mmCIF file of C-alpha atoms in Angstrom:
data_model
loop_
_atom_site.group_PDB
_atom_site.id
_atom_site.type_symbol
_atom_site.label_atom_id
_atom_site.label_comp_id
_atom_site.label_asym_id
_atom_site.label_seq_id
_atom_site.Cartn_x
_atom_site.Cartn_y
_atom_site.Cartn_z
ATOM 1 C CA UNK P 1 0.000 0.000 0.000
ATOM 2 C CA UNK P 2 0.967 3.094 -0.969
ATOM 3 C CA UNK P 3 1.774 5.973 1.283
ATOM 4 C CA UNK P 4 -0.222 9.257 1.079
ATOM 5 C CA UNK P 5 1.961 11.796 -0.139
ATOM 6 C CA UNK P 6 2.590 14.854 2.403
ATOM 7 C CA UNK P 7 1.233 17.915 1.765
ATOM 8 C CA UNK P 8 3.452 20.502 0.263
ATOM 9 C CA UNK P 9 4.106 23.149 3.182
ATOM 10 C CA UNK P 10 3.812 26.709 1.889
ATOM 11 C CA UNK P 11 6.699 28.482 2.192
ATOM 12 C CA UNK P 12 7.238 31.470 4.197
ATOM 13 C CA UNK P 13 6.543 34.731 3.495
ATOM 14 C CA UNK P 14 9.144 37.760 3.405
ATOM 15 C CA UNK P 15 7.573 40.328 4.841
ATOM 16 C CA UNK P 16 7.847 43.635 2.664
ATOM 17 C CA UNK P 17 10.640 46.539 4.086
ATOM 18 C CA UNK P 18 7.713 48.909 3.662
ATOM 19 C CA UNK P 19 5.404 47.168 6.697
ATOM 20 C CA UNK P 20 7.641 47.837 9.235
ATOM 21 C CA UNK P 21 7.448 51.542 8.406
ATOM 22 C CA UNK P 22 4.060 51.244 8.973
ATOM 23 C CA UNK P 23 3.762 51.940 12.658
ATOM 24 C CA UNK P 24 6.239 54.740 12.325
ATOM 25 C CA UNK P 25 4.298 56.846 9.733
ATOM 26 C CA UNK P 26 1.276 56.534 11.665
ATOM 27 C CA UNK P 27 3.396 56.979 15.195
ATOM 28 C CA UNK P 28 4.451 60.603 13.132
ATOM 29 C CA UNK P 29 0.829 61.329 11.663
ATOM 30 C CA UNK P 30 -0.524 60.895 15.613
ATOM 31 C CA UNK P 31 1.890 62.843 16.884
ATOM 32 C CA UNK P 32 1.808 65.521 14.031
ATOM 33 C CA UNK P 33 -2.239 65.653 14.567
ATOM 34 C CA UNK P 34 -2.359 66.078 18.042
ATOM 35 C CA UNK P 35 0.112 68.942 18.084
ATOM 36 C CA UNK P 36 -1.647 70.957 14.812
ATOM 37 C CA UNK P 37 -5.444 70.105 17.424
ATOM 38 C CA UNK P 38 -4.634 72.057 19.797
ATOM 39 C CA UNK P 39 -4.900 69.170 22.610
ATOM 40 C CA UNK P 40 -1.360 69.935 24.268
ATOM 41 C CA UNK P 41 0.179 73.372 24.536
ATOM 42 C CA UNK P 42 3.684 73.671 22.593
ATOM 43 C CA UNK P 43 5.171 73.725 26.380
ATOM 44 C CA UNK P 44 4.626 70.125 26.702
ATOM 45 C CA UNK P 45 4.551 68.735 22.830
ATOM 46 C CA UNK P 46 5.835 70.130 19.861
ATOM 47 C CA UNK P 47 5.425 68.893 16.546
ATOM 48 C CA UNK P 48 8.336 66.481 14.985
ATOM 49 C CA UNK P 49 9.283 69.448 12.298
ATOM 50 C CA UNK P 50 9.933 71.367 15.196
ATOM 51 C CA UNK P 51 12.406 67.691 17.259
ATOM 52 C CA UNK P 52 13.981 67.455 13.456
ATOM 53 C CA UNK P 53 14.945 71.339 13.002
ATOM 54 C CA UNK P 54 16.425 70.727 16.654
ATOM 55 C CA UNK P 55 17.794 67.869 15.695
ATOM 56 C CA UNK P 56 19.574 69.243 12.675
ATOM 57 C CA UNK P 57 20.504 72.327 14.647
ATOM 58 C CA UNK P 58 22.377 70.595 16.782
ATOM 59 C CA UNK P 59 24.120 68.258 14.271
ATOM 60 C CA UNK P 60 25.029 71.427 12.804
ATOM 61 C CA UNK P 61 27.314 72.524 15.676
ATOM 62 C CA UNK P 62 27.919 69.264 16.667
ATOM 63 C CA UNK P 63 26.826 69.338 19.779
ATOM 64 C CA UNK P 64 24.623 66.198 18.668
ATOM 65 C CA UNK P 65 27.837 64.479 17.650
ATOM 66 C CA UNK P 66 29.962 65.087 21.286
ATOM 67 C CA UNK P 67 26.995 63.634 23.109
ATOM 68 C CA UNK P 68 26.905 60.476 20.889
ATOM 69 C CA UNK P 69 30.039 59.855 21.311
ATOM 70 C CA UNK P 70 30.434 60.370 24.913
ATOM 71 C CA UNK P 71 27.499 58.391 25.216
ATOM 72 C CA UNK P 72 28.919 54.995 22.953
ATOM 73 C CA UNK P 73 32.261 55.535 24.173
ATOM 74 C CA UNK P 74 31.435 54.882 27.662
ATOM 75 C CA UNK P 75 28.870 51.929 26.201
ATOM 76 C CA UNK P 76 31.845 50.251 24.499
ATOM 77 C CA UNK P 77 34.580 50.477 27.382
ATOM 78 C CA UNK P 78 31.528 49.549 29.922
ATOM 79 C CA UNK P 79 30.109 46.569 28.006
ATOM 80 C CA UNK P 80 33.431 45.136 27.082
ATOM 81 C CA UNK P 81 34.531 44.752 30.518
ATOM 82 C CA UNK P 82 31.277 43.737 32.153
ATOM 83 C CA UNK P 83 30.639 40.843 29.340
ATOM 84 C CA UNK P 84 33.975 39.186 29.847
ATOM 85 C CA UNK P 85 33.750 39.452 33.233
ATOM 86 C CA UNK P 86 30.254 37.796 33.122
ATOM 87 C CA UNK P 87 31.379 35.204 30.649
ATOM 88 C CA UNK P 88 34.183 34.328 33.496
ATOM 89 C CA UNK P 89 32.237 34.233 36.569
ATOM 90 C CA UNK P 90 29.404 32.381 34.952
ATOM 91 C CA UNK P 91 32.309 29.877 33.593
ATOM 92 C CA UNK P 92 33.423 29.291 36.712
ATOM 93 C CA UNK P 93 30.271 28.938 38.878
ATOM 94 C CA UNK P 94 29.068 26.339 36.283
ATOM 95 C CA UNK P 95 31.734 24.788 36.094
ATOM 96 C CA UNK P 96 32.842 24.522 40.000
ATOM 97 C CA UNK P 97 30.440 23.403 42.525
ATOM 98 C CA UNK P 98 32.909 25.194 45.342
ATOM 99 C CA UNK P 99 32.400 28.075 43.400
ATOM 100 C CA UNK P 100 28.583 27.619 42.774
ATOM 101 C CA UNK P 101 27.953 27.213 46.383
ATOM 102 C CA UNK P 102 30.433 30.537 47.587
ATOM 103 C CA UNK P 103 29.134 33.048 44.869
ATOM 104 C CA UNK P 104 26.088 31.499 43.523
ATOM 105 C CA UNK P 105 23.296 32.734 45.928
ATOM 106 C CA UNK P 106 25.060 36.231 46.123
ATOM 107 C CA UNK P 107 25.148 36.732 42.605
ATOM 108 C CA UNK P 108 21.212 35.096 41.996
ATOM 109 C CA UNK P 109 20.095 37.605 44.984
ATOM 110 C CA UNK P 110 21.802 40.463 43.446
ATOM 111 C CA UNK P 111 20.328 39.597 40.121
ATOM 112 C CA UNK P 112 17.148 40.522 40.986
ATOM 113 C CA UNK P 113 17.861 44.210 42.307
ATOM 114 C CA UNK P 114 17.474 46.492 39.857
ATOM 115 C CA UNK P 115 21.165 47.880 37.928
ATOM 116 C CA UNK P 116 19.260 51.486 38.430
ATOM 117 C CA UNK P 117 19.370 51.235 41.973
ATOM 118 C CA UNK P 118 22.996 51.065 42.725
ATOM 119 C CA UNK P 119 23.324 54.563 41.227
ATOM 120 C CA UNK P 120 23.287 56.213 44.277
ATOM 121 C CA UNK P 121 26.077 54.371 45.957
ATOM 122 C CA UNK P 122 28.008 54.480 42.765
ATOM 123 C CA UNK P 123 27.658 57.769 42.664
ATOM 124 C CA UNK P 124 29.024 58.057 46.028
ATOM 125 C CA UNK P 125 31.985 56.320 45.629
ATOM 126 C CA UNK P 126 32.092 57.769 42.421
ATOM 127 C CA UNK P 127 31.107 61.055 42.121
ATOM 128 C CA UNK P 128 29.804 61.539 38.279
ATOM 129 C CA UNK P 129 32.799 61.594 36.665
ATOM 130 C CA UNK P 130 33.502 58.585 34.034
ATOM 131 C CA UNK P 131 34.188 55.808 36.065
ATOM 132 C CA UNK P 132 30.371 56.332 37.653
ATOM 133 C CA UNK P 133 28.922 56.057 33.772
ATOM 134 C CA UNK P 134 31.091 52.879 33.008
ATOM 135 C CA UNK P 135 30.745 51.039 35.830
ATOM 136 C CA UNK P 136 27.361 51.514 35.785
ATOM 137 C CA UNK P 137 27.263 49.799 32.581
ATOM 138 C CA UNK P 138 29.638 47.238 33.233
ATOM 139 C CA UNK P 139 27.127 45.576 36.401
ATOM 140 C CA UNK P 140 24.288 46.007 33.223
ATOM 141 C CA UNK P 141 26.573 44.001 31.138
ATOM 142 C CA UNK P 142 27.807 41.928 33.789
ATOM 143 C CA UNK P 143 24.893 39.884 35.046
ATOM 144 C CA UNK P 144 23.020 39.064 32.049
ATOM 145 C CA UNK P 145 26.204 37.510 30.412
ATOM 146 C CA UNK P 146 26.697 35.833 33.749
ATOM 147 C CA UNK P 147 23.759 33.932 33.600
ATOM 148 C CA UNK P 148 23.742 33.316 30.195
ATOM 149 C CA UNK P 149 27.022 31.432 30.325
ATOM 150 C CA UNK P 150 26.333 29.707 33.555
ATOM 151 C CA UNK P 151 22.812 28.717 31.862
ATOM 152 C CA UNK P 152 24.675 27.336 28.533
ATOM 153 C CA UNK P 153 27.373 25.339 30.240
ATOM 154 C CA UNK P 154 25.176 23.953 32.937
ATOM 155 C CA UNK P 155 22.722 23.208 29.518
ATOM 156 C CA UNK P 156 26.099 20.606 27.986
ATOM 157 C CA UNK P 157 24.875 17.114 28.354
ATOM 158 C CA UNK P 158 27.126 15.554 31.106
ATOM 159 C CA UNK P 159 28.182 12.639 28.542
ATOM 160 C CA UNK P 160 30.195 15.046 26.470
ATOM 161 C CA UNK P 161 31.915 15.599 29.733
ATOM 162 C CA UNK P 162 32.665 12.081 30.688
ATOM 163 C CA UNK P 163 33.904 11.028 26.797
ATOM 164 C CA UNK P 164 35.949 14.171 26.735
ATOM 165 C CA UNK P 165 37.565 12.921 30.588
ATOM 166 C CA UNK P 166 37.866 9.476 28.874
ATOM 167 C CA UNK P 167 39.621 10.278 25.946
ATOM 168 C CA UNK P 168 41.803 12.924 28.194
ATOM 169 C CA UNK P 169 40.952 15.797 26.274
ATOM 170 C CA UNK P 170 42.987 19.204 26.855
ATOM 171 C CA UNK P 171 41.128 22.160 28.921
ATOM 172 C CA UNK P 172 41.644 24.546 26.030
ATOM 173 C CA UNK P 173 40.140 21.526 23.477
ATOM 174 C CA UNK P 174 37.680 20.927 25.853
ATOM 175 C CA UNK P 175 37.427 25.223 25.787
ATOM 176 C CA UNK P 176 36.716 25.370 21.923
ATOM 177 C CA UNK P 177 35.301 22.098 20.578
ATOM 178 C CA UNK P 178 32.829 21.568 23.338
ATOM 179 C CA UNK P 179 31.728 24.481 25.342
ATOM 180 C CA UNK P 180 32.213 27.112 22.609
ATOM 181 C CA UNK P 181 29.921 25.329 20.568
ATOM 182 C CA UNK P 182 27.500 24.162 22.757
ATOM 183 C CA UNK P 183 27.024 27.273 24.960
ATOM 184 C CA UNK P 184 27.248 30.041 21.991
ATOM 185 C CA UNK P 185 23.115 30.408 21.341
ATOM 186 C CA UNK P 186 22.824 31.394 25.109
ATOM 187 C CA UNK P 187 26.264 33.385 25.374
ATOM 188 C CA UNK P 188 25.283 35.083 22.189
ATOM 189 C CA UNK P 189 21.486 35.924 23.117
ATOM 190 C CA UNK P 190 22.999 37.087 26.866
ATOM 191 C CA UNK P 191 25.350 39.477 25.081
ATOM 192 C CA UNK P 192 22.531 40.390 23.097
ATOM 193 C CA UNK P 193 20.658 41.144 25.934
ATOM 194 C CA UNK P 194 22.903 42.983 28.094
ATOM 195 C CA UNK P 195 24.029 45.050 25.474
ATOM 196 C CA UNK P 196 20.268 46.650 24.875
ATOM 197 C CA UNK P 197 20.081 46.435 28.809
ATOM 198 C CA UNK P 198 23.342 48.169 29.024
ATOM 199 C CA UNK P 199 21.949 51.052 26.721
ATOM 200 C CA UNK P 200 19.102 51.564 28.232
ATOM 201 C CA UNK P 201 20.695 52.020 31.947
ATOM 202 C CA UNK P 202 23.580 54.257 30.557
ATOM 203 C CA UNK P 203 20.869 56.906 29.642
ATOM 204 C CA UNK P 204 18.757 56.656 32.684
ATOM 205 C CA UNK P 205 21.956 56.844 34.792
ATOM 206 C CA UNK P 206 22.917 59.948 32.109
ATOM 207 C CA UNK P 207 19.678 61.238 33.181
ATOM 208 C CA UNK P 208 20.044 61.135 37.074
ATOM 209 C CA UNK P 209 24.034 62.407 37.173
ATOM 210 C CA UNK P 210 26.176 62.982 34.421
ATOM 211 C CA UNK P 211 28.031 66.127 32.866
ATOM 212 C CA UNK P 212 27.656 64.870 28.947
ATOM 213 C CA UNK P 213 25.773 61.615 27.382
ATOM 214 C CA UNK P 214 22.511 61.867 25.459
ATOM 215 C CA UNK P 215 20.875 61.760 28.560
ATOM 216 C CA UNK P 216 22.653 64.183 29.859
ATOM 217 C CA UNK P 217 22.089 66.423 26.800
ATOM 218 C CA UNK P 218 17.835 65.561 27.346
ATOM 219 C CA UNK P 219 17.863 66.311 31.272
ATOM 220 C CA UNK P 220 19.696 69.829 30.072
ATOM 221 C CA UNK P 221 16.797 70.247 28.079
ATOM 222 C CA UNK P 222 14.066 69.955 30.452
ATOM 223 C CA UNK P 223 15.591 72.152 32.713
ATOM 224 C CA UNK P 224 15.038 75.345 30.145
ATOM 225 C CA UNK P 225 12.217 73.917 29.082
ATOM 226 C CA UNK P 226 13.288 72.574 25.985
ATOM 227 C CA UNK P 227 10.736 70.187 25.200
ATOM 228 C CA UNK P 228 12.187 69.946 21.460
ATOM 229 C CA UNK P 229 15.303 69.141 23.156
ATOM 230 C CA UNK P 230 14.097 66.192 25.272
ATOM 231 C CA UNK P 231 12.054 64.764 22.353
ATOM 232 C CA UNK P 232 15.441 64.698 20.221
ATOM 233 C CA UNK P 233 17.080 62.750 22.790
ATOM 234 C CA UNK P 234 14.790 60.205 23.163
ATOM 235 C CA UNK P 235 14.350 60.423 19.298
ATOM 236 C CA UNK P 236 18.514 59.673 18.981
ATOM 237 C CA UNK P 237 18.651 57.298 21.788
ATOM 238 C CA UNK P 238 15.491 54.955 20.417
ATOM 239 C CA UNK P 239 17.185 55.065 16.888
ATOM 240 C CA UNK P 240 20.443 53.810 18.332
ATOM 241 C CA UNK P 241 19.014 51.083 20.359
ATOM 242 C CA UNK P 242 17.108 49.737 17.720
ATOM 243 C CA UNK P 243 20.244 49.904 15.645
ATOM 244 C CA UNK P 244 22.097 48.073 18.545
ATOM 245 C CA UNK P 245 19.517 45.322 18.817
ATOM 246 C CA UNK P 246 19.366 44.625 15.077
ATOM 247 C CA UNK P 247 23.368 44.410 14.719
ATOM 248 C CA UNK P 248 23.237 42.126 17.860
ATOM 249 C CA UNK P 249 20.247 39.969 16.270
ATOM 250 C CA UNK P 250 22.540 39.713 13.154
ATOM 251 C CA UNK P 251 25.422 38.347 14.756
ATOM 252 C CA UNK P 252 23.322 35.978 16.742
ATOM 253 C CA UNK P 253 21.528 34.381 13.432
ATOM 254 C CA UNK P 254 25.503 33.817 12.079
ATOM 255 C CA UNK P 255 26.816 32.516 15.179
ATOM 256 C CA UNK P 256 23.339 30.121 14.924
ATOM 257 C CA UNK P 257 24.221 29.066 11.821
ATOM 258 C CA UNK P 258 28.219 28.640 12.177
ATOM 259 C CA UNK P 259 26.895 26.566 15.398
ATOM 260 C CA UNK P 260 24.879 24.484 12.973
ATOM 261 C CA UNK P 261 27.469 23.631 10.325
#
């Protein structure tokens, strides 16, 4: 007896480039209309001609350009030291059940308090000079990647471990022809992660106490009642987050499919 044939699956659709500028237009055309009603005075919203004639304004000076880079600069130094530091610590608490049991409820406790809240004391010890702005990125960076590595390498199936110990296999072959491979999906999506999580605390903290930064250059802003301002910071921040994200989400479909191969 023959077997009944499958049916074809239909393949997937690409979605257009032009739908995902949907929600933007009509994001703009809101925004646009409720400014031209009337509904909120130009002290509290002003149209986005007005946020891209500020924006361009201060582009044109480049006042828009210092703040960007003071801003990404501290991201890069921040998030560079914080992810390899994660990546080590989570390494060794998976890895070392002395290790596990002497940092592992400390660290899973401080997880769960927000990065925000440490500003204070950082700023403290600190003051607001740069080593407040990167280390407050660095503990953003540092416990997502932390738990993403711990999560990975506690994810290996113990087998591999036990052939590898049979066949005495090297720590640094042990390094890059098991764990690399196996753990890179979760390292990769933690980096992912604490880089957009990074981001988004470097503002706020920008925000609260700091000298220069986008969020710096929005809190300036509200203070003479520069609405425009404010709305161009969170206009230039948004865009570079999503641009963050998206180059993250790129290298994480290539390391999936290097993984794969």
């Amino acid at each position: 007896m023959a077997s009944a044939a499958l049916p074809a699956l239909p393949a997937p659709r690409r979605q257009s480039p032009l739908a995902s500028l949907l929600a933007p237009v009509v994001l703009l055309a809101l925004w646009q209309f409720a400014c031209l009603s009337g509904v909120f005075p130009p002290q509290v919203l002003v149209p986005p001609s007005e946020v891209g004639r500020t924006l361009w304004q201060l582009a044109e000076t480049g006042e828009l350009q210092r703040h960007i880079g003071e801003s990404m600069t501290r991201l890069a130094l921040g998030f560079a030291i914080g992810a390899l530091a994660g990546l080590a610590f989570g390494a060794a608490i998976a890895l070392s059940r002395l290790a596990e049991a002497a940092f592992g409820p400390f660290f899973f406790a401080v997880w769960q308090v927000p990065v925000i809240a440490f500003v204070p004391m950082l700023v403290i010890f600190l003051g607001i000079d740069e080593q407040f702005k990167v280390a407050i990125v660095i503990l953003a960076a540092f416990f997502p990647v932390a738990l993403a590595a711990f999560d990975g390498i506690r994810g290996v199936p113990k087998a591999w471990f036990e052939v590898a110990r049979v066949y005495r296999t090297r720590l640094p072959d042990l390094i890059w022809r098991i764990l690399v491979p196996a753990t890179l999906p979760a390292v990769v999506t933690g980096l992912r992660v604490a880089l957009t999580r990074a981001w988004v605390v470097l503002i706020a903290a920008e925000l609260l106490a700091a000298d220069s930064g986008i969020g710096q250059m929005m809190e300036m802003g509200r203070q003479m009642f520069r609405i425009d301002v404010v709305l161009a910071g969170v206009v230039v921040s948004g865009v570079i987050g999503f641009l963050l994200d998206r180059g993250a989400k790129a290298i994480e479909r290539r390391a999936s499919r290097w993984r794969a191969a």
